[in-house]
Coordinates of C-alpha atoms and ligand atoms in Angstrom, one line a residue:
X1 CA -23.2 0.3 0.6
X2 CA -20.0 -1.9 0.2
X3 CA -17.4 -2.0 -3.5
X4 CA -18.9 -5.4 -3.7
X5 CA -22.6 -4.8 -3.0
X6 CA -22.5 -1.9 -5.8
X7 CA -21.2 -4.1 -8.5
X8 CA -23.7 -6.6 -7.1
X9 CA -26.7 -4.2 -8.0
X10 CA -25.1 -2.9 -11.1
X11 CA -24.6 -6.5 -12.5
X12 CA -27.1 -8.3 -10.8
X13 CA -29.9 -10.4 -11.9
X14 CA -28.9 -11.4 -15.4
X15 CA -28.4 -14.8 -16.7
X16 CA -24.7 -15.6 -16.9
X17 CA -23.0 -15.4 -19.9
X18 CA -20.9 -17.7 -21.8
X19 CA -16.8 -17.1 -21.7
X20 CA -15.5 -16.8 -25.5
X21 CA -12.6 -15.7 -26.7
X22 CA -11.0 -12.1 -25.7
X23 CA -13.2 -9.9 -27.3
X24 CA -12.8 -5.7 -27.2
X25 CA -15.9 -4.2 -25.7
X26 CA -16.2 -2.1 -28.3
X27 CA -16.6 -4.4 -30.8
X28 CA -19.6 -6.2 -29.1
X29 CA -21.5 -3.9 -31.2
X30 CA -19.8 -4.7 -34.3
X31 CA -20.1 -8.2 -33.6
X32 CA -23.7 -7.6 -33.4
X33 CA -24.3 -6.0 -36.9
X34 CA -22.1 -9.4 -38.7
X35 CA -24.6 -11.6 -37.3
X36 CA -27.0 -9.6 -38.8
X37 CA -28.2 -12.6 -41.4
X38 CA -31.6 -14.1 -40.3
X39 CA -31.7 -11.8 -37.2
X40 CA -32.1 -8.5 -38.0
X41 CA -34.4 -8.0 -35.2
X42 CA -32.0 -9.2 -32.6
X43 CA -30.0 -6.3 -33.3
X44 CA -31.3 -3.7 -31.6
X45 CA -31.6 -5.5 -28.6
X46 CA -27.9 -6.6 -29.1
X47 CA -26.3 -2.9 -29.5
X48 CA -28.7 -1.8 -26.5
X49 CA -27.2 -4.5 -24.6
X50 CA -23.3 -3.2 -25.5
X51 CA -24.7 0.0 -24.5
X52 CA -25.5 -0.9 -21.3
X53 CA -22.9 -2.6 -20.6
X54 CA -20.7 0.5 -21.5
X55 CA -22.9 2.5 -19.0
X56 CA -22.2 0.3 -16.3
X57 CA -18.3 -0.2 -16.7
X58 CA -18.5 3.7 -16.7
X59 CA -20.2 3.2 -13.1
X60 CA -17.3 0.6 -12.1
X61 CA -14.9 3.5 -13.0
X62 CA -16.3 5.9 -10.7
X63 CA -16.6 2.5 -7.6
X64 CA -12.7 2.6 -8.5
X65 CA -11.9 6.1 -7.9
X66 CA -14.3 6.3 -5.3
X67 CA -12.2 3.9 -3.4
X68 CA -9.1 5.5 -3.7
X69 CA -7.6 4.0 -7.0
X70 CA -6.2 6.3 -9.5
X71 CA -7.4 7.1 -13.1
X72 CA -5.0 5.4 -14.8
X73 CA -5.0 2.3 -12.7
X74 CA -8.6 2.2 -12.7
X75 CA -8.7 2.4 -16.7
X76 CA -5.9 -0.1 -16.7
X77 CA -7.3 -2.7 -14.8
X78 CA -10.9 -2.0 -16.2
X79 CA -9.8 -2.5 -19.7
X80 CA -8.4 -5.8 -18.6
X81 CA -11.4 -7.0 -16.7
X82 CA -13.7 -6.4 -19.8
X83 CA -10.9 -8.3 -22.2
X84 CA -11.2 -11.3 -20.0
X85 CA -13.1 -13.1 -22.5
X86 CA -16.9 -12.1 -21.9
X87 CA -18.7 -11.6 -24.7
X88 CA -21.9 -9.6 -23.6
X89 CA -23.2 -9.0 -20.3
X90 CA -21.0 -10.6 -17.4
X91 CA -23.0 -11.3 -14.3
X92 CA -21.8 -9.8 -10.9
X93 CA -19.7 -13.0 -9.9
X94 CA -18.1 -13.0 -13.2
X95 CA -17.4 -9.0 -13.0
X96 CA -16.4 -9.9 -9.5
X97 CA -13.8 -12.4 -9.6
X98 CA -12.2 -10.5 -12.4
X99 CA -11.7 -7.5 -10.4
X100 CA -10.6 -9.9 -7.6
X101 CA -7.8 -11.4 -10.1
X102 CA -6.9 -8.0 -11.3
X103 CA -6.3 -6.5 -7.9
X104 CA -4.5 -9.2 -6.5
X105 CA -2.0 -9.6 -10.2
X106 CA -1.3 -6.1 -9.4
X107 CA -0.4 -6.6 -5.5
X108 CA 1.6 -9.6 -6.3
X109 CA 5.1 -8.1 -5.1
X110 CA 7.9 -9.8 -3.2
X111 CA 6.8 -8.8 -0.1
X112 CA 9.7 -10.8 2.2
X113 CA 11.1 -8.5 5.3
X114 CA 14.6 -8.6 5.6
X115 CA 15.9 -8.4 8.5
X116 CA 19.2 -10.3 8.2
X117 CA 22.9 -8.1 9.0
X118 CA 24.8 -7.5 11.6
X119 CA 23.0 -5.1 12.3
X120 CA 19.9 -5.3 10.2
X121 CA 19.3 -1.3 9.8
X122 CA 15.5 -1.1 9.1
X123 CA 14.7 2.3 8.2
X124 CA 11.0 4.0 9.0
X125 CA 9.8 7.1 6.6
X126 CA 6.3 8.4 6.6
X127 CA 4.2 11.8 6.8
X128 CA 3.1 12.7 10.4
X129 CA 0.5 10.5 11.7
X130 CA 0.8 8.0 9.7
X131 CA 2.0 5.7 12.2
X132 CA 5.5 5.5 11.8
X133 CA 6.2 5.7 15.8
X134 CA 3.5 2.8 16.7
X135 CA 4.7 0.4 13.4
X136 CA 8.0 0.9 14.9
X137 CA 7.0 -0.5 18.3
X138 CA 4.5 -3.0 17.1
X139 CA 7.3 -4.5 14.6
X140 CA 9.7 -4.5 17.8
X141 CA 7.5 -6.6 19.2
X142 CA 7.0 -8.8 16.6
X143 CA 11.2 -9.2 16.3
X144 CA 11.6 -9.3 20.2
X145 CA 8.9 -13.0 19.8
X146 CA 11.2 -13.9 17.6
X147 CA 13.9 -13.6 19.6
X148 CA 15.7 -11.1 18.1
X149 CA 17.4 -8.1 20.0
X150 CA 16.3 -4.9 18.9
X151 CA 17.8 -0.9 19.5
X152 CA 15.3 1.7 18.6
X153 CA 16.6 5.1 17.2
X154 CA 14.7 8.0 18.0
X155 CA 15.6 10.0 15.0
X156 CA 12.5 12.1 15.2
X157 CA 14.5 15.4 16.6
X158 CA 11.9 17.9 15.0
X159 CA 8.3 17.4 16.9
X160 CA 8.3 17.8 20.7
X161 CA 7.2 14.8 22.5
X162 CA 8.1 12.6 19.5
X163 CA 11.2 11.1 21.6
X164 CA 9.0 10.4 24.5
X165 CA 6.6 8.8 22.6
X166 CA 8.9 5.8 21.3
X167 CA 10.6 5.6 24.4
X168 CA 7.3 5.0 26.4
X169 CA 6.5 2.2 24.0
X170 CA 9.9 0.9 23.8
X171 CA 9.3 0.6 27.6
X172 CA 6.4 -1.4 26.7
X173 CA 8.3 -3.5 24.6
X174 CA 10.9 -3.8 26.4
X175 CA 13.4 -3.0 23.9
X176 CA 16.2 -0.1 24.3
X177 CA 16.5 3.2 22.2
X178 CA 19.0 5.1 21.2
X179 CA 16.8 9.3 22.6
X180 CA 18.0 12.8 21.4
X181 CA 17.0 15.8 21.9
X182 CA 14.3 17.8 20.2
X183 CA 16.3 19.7 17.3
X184 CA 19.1 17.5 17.0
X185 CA 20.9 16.4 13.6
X186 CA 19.0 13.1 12.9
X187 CA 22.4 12.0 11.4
X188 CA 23.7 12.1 14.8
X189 CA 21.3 10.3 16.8
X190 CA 21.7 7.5 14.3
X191 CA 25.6 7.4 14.4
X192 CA 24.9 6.9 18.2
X193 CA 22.5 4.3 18.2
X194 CA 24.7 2.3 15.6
X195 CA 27.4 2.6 17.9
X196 CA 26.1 1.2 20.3
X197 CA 23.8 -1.5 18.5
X198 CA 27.5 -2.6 16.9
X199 CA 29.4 -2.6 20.7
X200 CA 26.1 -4.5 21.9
X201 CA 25.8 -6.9 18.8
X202 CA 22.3 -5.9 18.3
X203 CA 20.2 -8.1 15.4
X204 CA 18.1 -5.5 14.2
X205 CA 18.2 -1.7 14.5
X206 CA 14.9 0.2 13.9
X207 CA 15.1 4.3 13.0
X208 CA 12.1 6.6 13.8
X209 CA 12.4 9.3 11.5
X210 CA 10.4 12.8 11.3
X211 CA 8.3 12.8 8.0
X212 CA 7.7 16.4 7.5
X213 CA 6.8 16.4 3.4
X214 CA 5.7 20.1 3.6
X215 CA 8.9 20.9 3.5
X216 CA 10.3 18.3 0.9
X217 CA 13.5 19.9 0.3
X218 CA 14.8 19.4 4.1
X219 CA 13.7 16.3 4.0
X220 CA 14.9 15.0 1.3
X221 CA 18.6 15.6 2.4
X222 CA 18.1 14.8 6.1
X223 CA 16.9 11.6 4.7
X224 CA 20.2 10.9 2.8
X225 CA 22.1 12.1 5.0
X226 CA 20.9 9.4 7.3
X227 CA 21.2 7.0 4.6
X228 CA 24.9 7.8 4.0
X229 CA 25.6 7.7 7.9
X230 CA 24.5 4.2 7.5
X231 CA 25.7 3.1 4.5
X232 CA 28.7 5.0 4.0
X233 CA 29.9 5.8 7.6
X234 CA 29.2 2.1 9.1
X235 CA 29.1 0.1 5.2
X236 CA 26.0 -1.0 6.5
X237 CA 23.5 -1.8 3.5
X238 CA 20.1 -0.8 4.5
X239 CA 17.9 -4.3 4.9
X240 CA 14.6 -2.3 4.4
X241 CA 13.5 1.1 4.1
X242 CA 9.8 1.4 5.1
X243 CA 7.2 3.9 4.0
X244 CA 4.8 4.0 6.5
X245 CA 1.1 4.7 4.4
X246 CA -2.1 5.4 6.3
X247 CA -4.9 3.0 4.2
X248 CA -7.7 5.6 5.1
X249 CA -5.5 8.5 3.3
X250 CA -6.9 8.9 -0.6
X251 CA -4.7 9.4 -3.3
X252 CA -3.0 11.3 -1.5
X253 CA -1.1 8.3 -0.4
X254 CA 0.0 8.4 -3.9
X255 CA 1.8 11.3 -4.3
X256 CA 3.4 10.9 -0.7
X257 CA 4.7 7.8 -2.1
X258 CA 6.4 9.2 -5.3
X259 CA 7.7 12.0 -3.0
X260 CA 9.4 9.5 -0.9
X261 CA 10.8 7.0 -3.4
X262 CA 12.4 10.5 -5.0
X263 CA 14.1 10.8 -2.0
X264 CA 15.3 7.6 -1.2
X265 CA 14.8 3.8 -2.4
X266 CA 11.6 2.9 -0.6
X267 CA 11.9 -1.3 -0.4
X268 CA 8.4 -1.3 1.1
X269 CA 5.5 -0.5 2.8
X270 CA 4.0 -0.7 6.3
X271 CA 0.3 -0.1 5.8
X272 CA -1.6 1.0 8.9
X273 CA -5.1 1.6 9.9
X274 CA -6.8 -1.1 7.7
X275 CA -9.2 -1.7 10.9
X276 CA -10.7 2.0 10.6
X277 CA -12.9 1.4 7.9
X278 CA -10.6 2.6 5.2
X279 CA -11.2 2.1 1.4
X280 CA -7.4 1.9 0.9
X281 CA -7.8 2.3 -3.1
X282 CA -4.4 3.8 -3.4
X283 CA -2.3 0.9 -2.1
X284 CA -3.3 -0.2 -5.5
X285 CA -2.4 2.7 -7.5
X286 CA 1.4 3.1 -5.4
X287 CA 1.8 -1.2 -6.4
X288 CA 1.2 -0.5 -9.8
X289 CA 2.7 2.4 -11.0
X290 CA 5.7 2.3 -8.1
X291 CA 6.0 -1.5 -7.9
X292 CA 6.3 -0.9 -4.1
X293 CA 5.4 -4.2 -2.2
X294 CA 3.7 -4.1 1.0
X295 CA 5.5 -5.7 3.7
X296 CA 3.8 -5.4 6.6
X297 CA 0.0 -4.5 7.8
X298 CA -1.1 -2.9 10.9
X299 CA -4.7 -3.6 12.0
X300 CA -5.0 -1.7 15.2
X301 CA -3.7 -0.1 18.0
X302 CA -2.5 -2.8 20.1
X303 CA 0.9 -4.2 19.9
X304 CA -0.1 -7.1 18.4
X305 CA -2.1 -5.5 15.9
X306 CA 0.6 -5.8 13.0
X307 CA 1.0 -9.1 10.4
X308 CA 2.8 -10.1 7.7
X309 CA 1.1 -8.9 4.2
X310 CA -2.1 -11.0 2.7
X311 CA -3.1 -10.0 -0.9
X312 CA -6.6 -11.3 0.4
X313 CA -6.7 -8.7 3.0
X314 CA -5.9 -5.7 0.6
X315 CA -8.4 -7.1 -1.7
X316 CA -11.3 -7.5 1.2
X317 CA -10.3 -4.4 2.3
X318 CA -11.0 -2.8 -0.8
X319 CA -13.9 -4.8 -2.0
X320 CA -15.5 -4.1 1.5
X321 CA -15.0 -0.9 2.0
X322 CA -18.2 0.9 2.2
Ligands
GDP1 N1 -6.8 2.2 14.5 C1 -5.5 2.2 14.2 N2 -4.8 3.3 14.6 C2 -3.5 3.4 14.3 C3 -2.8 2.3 13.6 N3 -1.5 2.7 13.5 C4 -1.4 3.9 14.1 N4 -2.6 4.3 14.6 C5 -2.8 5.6 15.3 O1 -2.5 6.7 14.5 C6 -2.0 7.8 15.3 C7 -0.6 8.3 14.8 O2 0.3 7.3 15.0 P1 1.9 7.6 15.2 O3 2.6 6.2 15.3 O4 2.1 8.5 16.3 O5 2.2 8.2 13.8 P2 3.6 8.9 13.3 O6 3.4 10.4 13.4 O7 3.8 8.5 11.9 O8 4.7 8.4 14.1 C8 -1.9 7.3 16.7 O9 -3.1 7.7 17.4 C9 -1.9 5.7 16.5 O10 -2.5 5.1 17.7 C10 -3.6 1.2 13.2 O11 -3.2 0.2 12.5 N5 -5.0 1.2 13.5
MG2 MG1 6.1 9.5 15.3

């Protein structure tokens, strides 16, 4: 059964309530007992109702985490749905569009792409099978419509057939890229391939990196390292540095994103997989406590399977999710 079909039969059936002023839940109770003059009997019925109420926003807690989001996100954003203003027992539609609002407030980040320099450098970070090599191709694409020229650097040196992967795509594309060889210094690769995107006048250069987190210290300073080939070797600033987030990984996705951002500045996100049924919770969790926009969305496994973000999308995805 979907997010929104739960909170359907948790908050079905009821007759609407009326919207009054912000109002604490836990005070439903209190405000019970001070109209206690001439309606004594009502009260029971009254502080049952607050009760229930509290029983079923304890049930919307566990639909949260259950689709991915985080405690603290999920008590955050609770806490603001029952402040909205509804005194008593909100109807699912009410509940609904509340956690609609609250979801989307939270995803509202500048999610612009830049892709403006000369070169743009456009930086791709991302645990293994993530999709960090076919985001990389599908946003090549998606430049090459726009008739942008685009280099590709294959600075994934550590898996075997990692290289051969982007450049069959590439092909595809029909973009070039910038190959090394398996075990290379990613630093390297990338001082090549801005060589050569510079001599070219390339628009936009795109780096495929190797996003091995189990070993967090390595990567951390191949990551820099990269970033101060770039920056400090060619005084080229960086016009994005994308972390590439799988939406079917839990919260997970979470911790790879602190991880990441300790690392380097991440300046976005590239969420993938959105088509695979994914509950995608923690896209949530990383906007709010990370304030890391998503810029980008991939939906497939075509090359035209990637789009520009759409809060609605996150939000269906979530609400959806089954
Ligand atoms: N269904 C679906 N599959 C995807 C999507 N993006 C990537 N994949 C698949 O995920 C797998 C790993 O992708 P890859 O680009 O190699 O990940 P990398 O290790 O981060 O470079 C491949 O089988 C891709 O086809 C997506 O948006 N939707
Ligand atoms: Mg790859």
């Amino acid at each position: 059964m979907s997010f929104l079909s739960r909170v359907k039969q948790l908050f079905g059936g009821d007759t609407p309530v009326e919207e009054e002023s912000p109002v604490e839940a836990h005070e439903i109770g209190a405000k019970a007992q001070e109209s206690v003059s001439g309606a004594a009997q009502t009260i029971p019925q009254q502080v049952g109702g607050a009760r229930r109420e509290a029983a079923d926003f304890d049930a919307l807690e566990e639909l949260f985490i259950d689709a991915g989001i985080d405690v603290d996100t999920t008590i955050g954003i609770l806490q603001e749905v029952r402040r909205g203003g509804l005194l008593g027992r909100p109807t699912a539609e009410q509940v609904i569009e509340r956690i609609r609002g609250k979801l989307s407030a939270v995803l509202d980040l500048d999610s612009t792409l830049h892709t403006t320099g000369s070169p743009a450098v456009v930086l791709v970070t991302g645990v293994n099978g993530a999709g960090k090599t076919s985001s990389i191709a599908k946003l090549a694409n998606m430049l090459k419509q726009q008739n942008r020229t685009v280099l590709l650097i294959a600075a994934d040196t550590f898996r075997a057939g990692a290289v051969d992967q982007l450049a069959i795509l590439a092909d595809r594309v029909g973009v070039p890229m910038m190959r090394s060889v398996e075990g290379q210094d990613p630093s390297s690769v990338v001082f090549n391939g801005l060589q050569k995107a510079v001599a070219d006048k390339v628009d936009v250069v795109v780096i495929d990196t190797a996003g091995r987190l189990e070993n967090k210290k390595n990567l951390t300073s191949e990551l820099q390292k990269v970033v101060r080939v770039i920056e400090t070797k060619f005084g080229l600033p960086l016009s994005e540095t994308l972390l590439v987030i799988d939406a079917t990984t839990g919260e997970n996705a979470l911790m790879q994103a602190r991880a990441f951002s300790e690392a380097i500045p991440i300046s976005g996100i590239i969420l993938t997989k959105i088509d695979s049924g994914a509950k995608g919770g923690s896209i949530v969790s990383i906007a709010r406590e990370l304030r890391i926009p998503i810029k980008l969305v991939c939906n497939g496994e075509t090359l035209m399977s990637i789009k520009p973000f759409d809060k609605d999308d996150i939000v269906n995805m979530i609400l959806l999710s089954e």
